[in-house]
PDB file of C-alpha atoms in Angstrom:
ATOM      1  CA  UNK A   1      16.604  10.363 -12.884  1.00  0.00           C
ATOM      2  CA  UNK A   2      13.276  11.692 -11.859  1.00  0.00           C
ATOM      3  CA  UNK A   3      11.365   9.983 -14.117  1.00  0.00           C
ATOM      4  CA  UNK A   4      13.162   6.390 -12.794  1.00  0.00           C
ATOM      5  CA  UNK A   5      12.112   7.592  -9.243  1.00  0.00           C
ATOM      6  CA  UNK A   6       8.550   8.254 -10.361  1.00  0.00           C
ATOM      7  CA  UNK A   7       8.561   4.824 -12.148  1.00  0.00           C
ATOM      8  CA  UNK A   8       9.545   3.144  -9.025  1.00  0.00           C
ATOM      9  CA  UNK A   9       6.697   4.917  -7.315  1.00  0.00           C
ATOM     10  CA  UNK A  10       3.823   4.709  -8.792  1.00  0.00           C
ATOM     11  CA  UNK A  11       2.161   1.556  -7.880  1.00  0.00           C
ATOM     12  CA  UNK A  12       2.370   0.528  -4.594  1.00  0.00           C
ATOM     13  CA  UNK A  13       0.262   0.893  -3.790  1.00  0.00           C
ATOM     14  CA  UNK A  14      -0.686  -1.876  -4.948  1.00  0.00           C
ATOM     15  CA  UNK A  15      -0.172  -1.421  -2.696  1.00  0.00           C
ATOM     16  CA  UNK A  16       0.098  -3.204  -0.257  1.00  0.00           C
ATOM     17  CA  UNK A  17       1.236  -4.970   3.363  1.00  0.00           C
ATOM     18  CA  UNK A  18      -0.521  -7.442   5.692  1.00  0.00           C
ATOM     19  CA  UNK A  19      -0.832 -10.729   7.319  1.00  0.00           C
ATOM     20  CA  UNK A  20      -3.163 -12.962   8.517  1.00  0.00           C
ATOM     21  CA  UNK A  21      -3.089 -14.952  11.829  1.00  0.00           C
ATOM     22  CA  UNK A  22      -1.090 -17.341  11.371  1.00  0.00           C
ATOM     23  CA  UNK A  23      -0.133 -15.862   7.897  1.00  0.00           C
ATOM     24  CA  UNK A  24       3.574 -16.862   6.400  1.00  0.00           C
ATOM     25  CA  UNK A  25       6.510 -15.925   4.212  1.00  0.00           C
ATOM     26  CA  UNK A  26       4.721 -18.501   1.841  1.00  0.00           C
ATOM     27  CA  UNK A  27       1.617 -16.944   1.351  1.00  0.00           C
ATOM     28  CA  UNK A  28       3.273 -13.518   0.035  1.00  0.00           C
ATOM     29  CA  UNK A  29       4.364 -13.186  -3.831  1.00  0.00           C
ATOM     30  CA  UNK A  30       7.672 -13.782  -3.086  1.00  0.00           C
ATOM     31  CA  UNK A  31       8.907 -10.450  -5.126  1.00  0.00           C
ATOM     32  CA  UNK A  32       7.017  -8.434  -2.377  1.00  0.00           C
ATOM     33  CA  UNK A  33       9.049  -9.559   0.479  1.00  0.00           C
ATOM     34  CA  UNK A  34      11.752  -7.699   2.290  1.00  0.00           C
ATOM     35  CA  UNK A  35      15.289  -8.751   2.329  1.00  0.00           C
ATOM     36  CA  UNK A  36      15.446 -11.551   4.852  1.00  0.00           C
ATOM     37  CA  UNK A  37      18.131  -9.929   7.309  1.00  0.00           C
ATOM     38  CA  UNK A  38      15.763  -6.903   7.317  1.00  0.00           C
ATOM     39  CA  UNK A  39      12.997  -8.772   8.492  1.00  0.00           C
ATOM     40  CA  UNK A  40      14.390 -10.517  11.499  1.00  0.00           C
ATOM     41  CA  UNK A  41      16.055  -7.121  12.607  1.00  0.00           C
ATOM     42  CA  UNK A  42      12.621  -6.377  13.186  1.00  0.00           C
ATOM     43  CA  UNK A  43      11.539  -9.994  14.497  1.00  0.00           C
ATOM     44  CA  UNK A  44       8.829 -10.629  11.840  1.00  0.00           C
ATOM     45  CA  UNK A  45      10.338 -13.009   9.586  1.00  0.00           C
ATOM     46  CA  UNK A  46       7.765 -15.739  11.170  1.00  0.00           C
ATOM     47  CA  UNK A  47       4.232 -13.299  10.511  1.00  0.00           C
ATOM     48  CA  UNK A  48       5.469 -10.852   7.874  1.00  0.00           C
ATOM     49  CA  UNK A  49       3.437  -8.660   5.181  1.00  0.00           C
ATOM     50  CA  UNK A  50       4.156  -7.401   1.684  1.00  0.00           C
ATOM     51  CA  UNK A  51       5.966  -4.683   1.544  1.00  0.00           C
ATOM     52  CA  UNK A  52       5.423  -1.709   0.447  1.00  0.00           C
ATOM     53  CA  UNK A  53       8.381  -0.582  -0.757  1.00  0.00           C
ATOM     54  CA  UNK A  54       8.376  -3.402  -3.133  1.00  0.00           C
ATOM     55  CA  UNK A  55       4.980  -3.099  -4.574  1.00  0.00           C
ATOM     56  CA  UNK A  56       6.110   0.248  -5.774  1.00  0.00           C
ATOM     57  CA  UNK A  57       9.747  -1.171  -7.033  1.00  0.00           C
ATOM     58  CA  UNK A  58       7.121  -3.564  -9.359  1.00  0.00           C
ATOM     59  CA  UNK A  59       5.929  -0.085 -10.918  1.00  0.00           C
ATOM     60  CA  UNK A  60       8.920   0.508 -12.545  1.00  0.00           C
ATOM     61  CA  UNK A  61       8.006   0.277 -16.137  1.00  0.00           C
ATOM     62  CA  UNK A  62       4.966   2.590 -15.643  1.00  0.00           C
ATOM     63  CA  UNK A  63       5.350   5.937 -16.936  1.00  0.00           C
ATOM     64  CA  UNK A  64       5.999   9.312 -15.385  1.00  0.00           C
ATOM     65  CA  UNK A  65       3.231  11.146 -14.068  1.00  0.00           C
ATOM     66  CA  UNK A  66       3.064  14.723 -12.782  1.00  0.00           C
ATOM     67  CA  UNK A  67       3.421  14.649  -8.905  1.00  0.00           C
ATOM     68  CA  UNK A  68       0.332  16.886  -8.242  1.00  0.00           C
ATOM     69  CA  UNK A  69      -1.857  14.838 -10.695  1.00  0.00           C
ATOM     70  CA  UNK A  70      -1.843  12.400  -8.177  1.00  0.00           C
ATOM     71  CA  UNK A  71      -1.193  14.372  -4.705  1.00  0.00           C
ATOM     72  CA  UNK A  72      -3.910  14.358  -2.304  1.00  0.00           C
ATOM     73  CA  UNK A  73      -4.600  15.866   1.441  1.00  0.00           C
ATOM     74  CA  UNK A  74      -3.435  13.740   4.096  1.00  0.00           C
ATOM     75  CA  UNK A  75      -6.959  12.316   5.731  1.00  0.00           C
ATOM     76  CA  UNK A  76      -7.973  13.491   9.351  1.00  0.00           C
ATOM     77  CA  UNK A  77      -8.070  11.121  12.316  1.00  0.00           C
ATOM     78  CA  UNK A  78     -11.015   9.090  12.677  1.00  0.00           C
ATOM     79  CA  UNK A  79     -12.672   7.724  16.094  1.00  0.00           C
ATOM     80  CA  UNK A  80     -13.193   4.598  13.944  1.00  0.00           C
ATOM     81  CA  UNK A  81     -10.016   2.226  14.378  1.00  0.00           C
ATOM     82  CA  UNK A  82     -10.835   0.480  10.839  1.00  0.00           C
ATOM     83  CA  UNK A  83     -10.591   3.643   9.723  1.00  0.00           C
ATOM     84  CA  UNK A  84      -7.704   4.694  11.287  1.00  0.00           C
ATOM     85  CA  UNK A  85      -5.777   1.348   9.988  1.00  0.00           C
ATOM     86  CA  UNK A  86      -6.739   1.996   6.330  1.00  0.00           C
ATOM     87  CA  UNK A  87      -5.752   5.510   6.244  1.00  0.00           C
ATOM     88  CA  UNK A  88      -2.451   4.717   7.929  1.00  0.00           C
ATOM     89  CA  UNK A  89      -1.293   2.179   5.243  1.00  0.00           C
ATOM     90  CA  UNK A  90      -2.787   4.723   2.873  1.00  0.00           C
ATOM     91  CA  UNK A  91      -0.543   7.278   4.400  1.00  0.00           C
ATOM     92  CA  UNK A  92       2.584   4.974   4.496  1.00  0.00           C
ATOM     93  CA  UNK A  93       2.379   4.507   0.642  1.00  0.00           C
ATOM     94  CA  UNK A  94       1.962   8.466   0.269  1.00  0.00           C
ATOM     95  CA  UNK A  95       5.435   8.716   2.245  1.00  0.00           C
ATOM     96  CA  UNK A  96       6.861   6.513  -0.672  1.00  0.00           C
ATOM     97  CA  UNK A  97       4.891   8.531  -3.412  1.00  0.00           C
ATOM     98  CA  UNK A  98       6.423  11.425  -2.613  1.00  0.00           C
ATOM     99  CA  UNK A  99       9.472  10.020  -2.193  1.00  0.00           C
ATOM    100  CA  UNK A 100       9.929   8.646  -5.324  1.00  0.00           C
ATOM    101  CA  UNK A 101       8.688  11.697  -6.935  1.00  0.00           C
ATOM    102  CA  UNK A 102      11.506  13.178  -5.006  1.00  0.00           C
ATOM    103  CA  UNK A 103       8.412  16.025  -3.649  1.00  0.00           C
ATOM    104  CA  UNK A 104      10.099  15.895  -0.323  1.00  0.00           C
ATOM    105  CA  UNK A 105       8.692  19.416   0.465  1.00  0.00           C
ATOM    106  CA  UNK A 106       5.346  17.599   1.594  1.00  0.00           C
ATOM    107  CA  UNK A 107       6.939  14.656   3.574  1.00  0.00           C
ATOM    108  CA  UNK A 108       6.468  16.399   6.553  1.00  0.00           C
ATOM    109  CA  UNK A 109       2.829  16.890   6.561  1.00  0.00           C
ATOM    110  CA  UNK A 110       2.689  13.144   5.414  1.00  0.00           C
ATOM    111  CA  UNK A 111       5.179  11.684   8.301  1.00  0.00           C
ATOM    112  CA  UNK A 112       3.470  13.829  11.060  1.00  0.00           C
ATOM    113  CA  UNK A 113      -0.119  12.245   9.970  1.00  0.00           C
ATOM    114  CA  UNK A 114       1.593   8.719  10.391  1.00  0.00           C
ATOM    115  CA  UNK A 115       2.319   9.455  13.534  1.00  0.00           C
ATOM    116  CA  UNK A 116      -1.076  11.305  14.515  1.00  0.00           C
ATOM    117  CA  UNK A 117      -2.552   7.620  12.646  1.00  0.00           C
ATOM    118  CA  UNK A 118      -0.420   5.390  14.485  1.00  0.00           C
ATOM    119  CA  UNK A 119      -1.202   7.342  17.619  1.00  0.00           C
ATOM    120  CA  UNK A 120      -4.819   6.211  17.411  1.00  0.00           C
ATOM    121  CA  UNK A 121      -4.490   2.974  17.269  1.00  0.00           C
ATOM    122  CA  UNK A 122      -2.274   2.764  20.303  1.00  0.00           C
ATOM    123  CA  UNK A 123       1.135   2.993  18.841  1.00  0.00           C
ATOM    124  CA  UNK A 124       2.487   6.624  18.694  1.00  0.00           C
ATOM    125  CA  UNK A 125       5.429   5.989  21.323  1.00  0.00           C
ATOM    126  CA  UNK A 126       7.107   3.734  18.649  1.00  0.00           C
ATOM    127  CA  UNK A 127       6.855   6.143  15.689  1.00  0.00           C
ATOM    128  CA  UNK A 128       8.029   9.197  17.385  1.00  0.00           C
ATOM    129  CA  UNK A 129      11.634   8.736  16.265  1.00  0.00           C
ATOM    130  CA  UNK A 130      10.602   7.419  12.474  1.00  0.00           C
ATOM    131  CA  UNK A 131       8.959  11.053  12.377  1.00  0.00           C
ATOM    132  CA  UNK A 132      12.053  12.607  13.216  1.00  0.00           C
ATOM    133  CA  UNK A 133      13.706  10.605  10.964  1.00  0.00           C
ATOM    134  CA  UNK A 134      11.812  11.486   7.768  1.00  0.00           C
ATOM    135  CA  UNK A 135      11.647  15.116   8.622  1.00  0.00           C
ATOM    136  CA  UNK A 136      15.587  15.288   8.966  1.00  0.00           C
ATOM    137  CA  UNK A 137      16.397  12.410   6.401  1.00  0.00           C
ATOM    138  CA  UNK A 138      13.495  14.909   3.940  1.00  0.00           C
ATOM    139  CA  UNK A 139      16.003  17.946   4.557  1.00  0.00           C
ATOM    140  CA  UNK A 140      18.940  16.867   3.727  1.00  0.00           C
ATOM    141  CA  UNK A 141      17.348  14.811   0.513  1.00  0.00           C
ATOM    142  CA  UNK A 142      18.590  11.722   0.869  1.00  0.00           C
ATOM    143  CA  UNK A 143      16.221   8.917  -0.765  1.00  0.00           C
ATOM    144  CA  UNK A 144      17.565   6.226  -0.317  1.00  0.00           C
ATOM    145  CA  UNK A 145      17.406   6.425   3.553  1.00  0.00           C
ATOM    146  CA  UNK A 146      14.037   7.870   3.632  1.00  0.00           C
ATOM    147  CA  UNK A 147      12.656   4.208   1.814  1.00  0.00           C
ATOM    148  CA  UNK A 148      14.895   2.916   4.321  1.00  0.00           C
ATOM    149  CA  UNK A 149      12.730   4.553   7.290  1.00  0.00           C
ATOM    150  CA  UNK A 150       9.436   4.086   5.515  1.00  0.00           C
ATOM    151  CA  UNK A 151      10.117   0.762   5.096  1.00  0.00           C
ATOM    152  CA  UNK A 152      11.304   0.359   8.845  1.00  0.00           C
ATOM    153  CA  UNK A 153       7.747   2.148   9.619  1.00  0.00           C
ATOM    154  CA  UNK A 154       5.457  -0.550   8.063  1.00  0.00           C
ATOM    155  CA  UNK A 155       7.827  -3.109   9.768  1.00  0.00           C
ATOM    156  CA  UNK A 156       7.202  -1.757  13.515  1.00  0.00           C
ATOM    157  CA  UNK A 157       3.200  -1.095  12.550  1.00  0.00           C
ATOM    158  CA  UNK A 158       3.764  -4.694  12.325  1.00  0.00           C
ATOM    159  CA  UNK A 159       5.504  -5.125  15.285  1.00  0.00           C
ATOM    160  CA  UNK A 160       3.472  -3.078  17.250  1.00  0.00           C
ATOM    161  CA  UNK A 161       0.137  -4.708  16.400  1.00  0.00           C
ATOM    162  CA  UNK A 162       1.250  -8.193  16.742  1.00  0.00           C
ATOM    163  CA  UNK A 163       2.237  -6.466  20.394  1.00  0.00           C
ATOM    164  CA  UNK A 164      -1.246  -5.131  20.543  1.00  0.00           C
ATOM    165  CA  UNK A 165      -2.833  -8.656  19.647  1.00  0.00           C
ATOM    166  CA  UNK A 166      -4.734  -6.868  16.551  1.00  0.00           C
ATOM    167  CA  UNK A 167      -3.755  -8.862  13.841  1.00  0.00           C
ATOM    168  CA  UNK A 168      -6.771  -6.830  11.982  1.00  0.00           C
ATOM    169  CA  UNK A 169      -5.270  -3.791  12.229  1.00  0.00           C
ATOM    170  CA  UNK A 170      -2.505  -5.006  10.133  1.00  0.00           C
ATOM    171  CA  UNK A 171      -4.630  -6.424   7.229  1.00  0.00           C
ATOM    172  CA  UNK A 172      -5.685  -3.859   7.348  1.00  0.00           C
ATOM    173  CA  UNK A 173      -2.725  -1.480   6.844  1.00  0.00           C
ATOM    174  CA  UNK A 174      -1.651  -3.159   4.461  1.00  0.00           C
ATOM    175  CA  UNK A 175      -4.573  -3.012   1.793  1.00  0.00           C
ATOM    176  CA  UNK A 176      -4.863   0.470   2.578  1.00  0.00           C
ATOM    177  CA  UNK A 177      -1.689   1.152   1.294  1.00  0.00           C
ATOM    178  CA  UNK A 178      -1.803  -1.312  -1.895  1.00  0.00           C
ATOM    179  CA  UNK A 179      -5.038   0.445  -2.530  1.00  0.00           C
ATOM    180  CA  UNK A 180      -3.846   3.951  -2.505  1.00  0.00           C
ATOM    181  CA  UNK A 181      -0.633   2.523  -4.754  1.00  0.00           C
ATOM    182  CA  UNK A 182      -3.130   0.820  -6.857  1.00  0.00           C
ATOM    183  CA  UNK A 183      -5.496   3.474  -7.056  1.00  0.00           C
ATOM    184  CA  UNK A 184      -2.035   5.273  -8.891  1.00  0.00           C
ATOM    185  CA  UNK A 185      -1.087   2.643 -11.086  1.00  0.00           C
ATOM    186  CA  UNK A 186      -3.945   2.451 -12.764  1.00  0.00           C
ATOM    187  CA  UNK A 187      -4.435   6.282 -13.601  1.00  0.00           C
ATOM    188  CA  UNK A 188      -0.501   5.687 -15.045  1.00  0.00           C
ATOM    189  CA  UNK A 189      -1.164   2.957 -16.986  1.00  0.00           C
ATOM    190  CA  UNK A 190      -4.058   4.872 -19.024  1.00  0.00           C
ATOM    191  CA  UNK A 191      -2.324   8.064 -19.595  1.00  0.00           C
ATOM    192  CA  UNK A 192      -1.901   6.915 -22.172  1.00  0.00           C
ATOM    193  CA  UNK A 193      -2.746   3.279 -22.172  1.00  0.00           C
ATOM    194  CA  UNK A 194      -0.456   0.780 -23.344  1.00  0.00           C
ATOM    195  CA  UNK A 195      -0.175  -2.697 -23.222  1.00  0.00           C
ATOM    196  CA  UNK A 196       2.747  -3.632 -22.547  1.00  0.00           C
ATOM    197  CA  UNK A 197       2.785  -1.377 -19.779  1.00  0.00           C
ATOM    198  CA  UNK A 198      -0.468  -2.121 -18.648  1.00  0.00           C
ATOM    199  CA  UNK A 199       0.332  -5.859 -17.883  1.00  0.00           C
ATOM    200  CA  UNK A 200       1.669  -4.358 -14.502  1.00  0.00           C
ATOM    201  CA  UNK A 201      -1.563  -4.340 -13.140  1.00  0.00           C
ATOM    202  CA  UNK A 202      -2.075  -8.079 -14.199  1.00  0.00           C
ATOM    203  CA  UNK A 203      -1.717  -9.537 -10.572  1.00  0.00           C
ATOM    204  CA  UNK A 204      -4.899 -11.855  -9.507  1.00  0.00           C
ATOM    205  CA  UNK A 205      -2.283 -13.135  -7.018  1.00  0.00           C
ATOM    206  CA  UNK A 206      -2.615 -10.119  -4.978  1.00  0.00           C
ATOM    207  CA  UNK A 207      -5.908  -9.789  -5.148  1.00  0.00           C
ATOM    208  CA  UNK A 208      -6.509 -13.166  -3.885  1.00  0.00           C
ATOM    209  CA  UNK A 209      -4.045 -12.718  -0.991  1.00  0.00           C
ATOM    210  CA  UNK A 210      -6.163  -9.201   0.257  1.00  0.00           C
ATOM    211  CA  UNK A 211      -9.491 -11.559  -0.496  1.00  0.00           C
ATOM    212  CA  UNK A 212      -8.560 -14.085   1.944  1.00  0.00           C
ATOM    213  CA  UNK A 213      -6.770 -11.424   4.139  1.00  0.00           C
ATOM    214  CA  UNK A 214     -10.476  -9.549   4.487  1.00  0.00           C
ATOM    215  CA  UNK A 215     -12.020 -13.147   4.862  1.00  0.00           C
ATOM    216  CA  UNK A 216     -10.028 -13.664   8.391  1.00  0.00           C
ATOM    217  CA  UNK A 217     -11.014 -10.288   9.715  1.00  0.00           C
ATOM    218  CA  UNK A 218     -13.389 -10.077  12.799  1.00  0.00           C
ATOM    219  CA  UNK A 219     -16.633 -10.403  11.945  1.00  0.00           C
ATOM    220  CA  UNK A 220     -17.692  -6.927  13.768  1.00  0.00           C
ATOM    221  CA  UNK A 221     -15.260  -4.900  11.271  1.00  0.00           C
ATOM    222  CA  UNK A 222     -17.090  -6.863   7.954  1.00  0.00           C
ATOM    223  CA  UNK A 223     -20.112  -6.198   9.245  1.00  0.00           C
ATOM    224  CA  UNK A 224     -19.838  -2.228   8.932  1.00  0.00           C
ATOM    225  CA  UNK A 225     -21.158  -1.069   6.106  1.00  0.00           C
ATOM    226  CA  UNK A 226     -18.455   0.330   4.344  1.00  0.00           C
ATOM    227  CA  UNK A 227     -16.641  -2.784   4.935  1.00  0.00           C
ATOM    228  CA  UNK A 228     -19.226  -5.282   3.535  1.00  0.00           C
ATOM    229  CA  UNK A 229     -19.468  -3.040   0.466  1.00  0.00           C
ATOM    230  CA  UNK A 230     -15.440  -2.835   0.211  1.00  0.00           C
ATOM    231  CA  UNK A 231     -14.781  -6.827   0.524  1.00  0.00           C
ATOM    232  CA  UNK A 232     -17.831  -7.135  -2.121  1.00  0.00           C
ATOM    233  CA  UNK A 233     -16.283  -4.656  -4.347  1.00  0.00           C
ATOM    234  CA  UNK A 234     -12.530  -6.664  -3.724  1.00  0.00           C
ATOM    235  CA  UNK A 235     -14.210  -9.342  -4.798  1.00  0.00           C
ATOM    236  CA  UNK A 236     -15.558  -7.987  -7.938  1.00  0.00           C
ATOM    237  CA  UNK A 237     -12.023  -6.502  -8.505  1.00  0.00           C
ATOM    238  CA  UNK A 238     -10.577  -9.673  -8.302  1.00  0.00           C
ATOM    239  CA  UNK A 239     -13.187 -11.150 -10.937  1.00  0.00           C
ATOM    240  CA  UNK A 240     -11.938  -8.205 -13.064  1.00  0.00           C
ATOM    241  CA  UNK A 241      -8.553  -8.787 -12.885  1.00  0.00           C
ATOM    242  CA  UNK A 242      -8.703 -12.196 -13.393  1.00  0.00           C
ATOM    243  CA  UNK A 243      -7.742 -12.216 -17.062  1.00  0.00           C
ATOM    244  CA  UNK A 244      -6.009 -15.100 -19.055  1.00  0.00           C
ATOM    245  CA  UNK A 245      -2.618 -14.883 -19.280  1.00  0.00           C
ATOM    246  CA  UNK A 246      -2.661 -15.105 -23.230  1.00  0.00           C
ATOM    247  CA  UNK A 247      -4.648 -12.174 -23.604  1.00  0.00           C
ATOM    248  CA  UNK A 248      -3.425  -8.764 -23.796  1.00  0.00           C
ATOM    249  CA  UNK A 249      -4.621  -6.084 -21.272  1.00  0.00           C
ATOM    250  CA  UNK A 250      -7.516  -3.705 -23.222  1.00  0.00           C
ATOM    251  CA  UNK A 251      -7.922  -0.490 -22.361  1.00  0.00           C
ATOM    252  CA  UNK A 252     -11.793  -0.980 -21.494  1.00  0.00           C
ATOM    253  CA  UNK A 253     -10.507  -3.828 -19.073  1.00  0.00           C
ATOM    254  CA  UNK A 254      -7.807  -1.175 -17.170  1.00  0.00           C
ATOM    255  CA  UNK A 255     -10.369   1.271 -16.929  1.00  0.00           C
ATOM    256  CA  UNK A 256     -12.941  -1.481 -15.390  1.00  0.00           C
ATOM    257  CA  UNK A 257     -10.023  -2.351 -12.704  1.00  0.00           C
ATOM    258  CA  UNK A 258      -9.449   1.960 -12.089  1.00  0.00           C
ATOM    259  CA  UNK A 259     -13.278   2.187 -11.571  1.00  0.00           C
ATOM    260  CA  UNK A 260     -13.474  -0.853  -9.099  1.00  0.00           C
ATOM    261  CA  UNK A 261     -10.555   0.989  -7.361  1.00  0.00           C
ATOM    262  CA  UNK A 262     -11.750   4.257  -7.118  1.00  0.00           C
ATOM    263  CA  UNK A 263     -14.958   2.460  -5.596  1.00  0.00           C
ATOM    264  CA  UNK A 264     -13.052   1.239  -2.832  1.00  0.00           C
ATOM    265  CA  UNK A 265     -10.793   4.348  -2.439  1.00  0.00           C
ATOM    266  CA  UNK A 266     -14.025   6.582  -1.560  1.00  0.00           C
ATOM    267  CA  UNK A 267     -14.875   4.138   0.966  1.00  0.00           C
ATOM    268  CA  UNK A 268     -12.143   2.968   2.804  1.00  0.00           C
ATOM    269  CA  UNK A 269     -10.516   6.362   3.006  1.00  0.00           C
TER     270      UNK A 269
END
């Protein structure tokens, strides 16, 4: 049963999450979607994002991984609101790593630097009871409604920003947490490699949506530095991952994508 959970986990990250302005449902692989009803309960079922919850359902034929392997610190709070974003979707798909892992012993640290994240960019108020949530949901062990309230959490960052008017705050979530997912996946897939389970990673789809997601960002966030380099490295990812169909995934191709990925891990978190 634990290995099931950690096959569920381990991509999401691929992550991943966001909109643009005026995204739609349409623009979304439809397999990364919420359930319908859940996404007018929170009143984005016009502007929506991937969610995260299913990227890491898509990892499901990935194999299990040792927890710590892949465990990191949760990042500090930055002055810099890019920042901020990134490392909040980051964090979101560490809430559903651990999770699915069933590690619920760190969720706490995890759901407390959500809400330290979220706090930065202006929506702590709203997250204060998700905290709660996780930390009594995380005691009691129940799974199933801690996805629930992770998943409920990416849907009021969503809320919340479209509140805000900063529609680049949520592109921004969102890659951050398919990148941390991603950044996972890969390291499964090539320990060891194999191709069939490899062909996971095959999605030039979602790299296309978080290319044309970075393309409608304000131009004062892409002009940072770190976020020229990251939407030229996307780019190159994207190139990388962009392999025919009737080809089988090589091993020297995975580790190209995990090298692009760790490229853009060191920078945007």
């Amino acid at each position: 049963m634990r290995q099931m959970a950690l096959h569920h986990s381990i991509l999401a990250l691929a992550a991943t999450l966001l909109f643009t302005c005026p995204a739609t449902a349409q623009d979304i692989p439809k397999e990364l979607l919420e359930d319908e009803h859940f996404l007018e309960e929170f009143g984005v079922n016009k502007l929506t994002t991937p969610s995260i919850r299913k990227i890491f359902d898509q990892l499901s034929r990935l194999e299990d991984l040792p927890y710590e392997k892949f465990q990191r610190d949760v990042p500090k709070t930055s002055s810099d609101r890019t920042k901020l974003a990134l490392n909040l979707g980051g964090l979101i798909a560490d809430g559903f790593f651990v999770v699915y892992t069933e590690n619920l012993q760190d969720l706490e640290d995890v759901g407390r630097a959500i809400l330290k994240h979220a706090a930065g960019l202006g929506a702590g108020a709203r997250f204060t009871s998700h905290a709660k949530s996780l930390v009594e949901h995380s005691n009691d062990g129940n799974s199933e409604k801690l996805r629930d309230e992770l998943a409920r959490t990416q849907a009021d960052v969503e809320m919340e920003m479209i509140t805000l008017r900063d529609e680049d705050a949520v592109h921004l979530i969102g890659f951050g947490g398919w990148l941390r997912a991603f950044e996972v996946a890969c390291a499964a897939s090539l320990d060891p490699f194999d191709a069939g389970q490899a062909e996971i990673l095959r999605r030039v789809d979602i790299a296309d949506y978080y290319v044309q997601e970075f393309e409608t960002l304000h131009p004062d966030i892409l002009e940072k530095d770190y976020m020229t380099q990251l939407f030229k490295l996307l780019i190159e990812f994207r190139d990388v991952v962009d392999i025919s169909p009737e080809q089988p995934l090589t091993e020297k191709q995975v580790l190209a994508m995990k090298q692009k990925v760790e490229q853009m891990v060191k920078l945007a978190f």
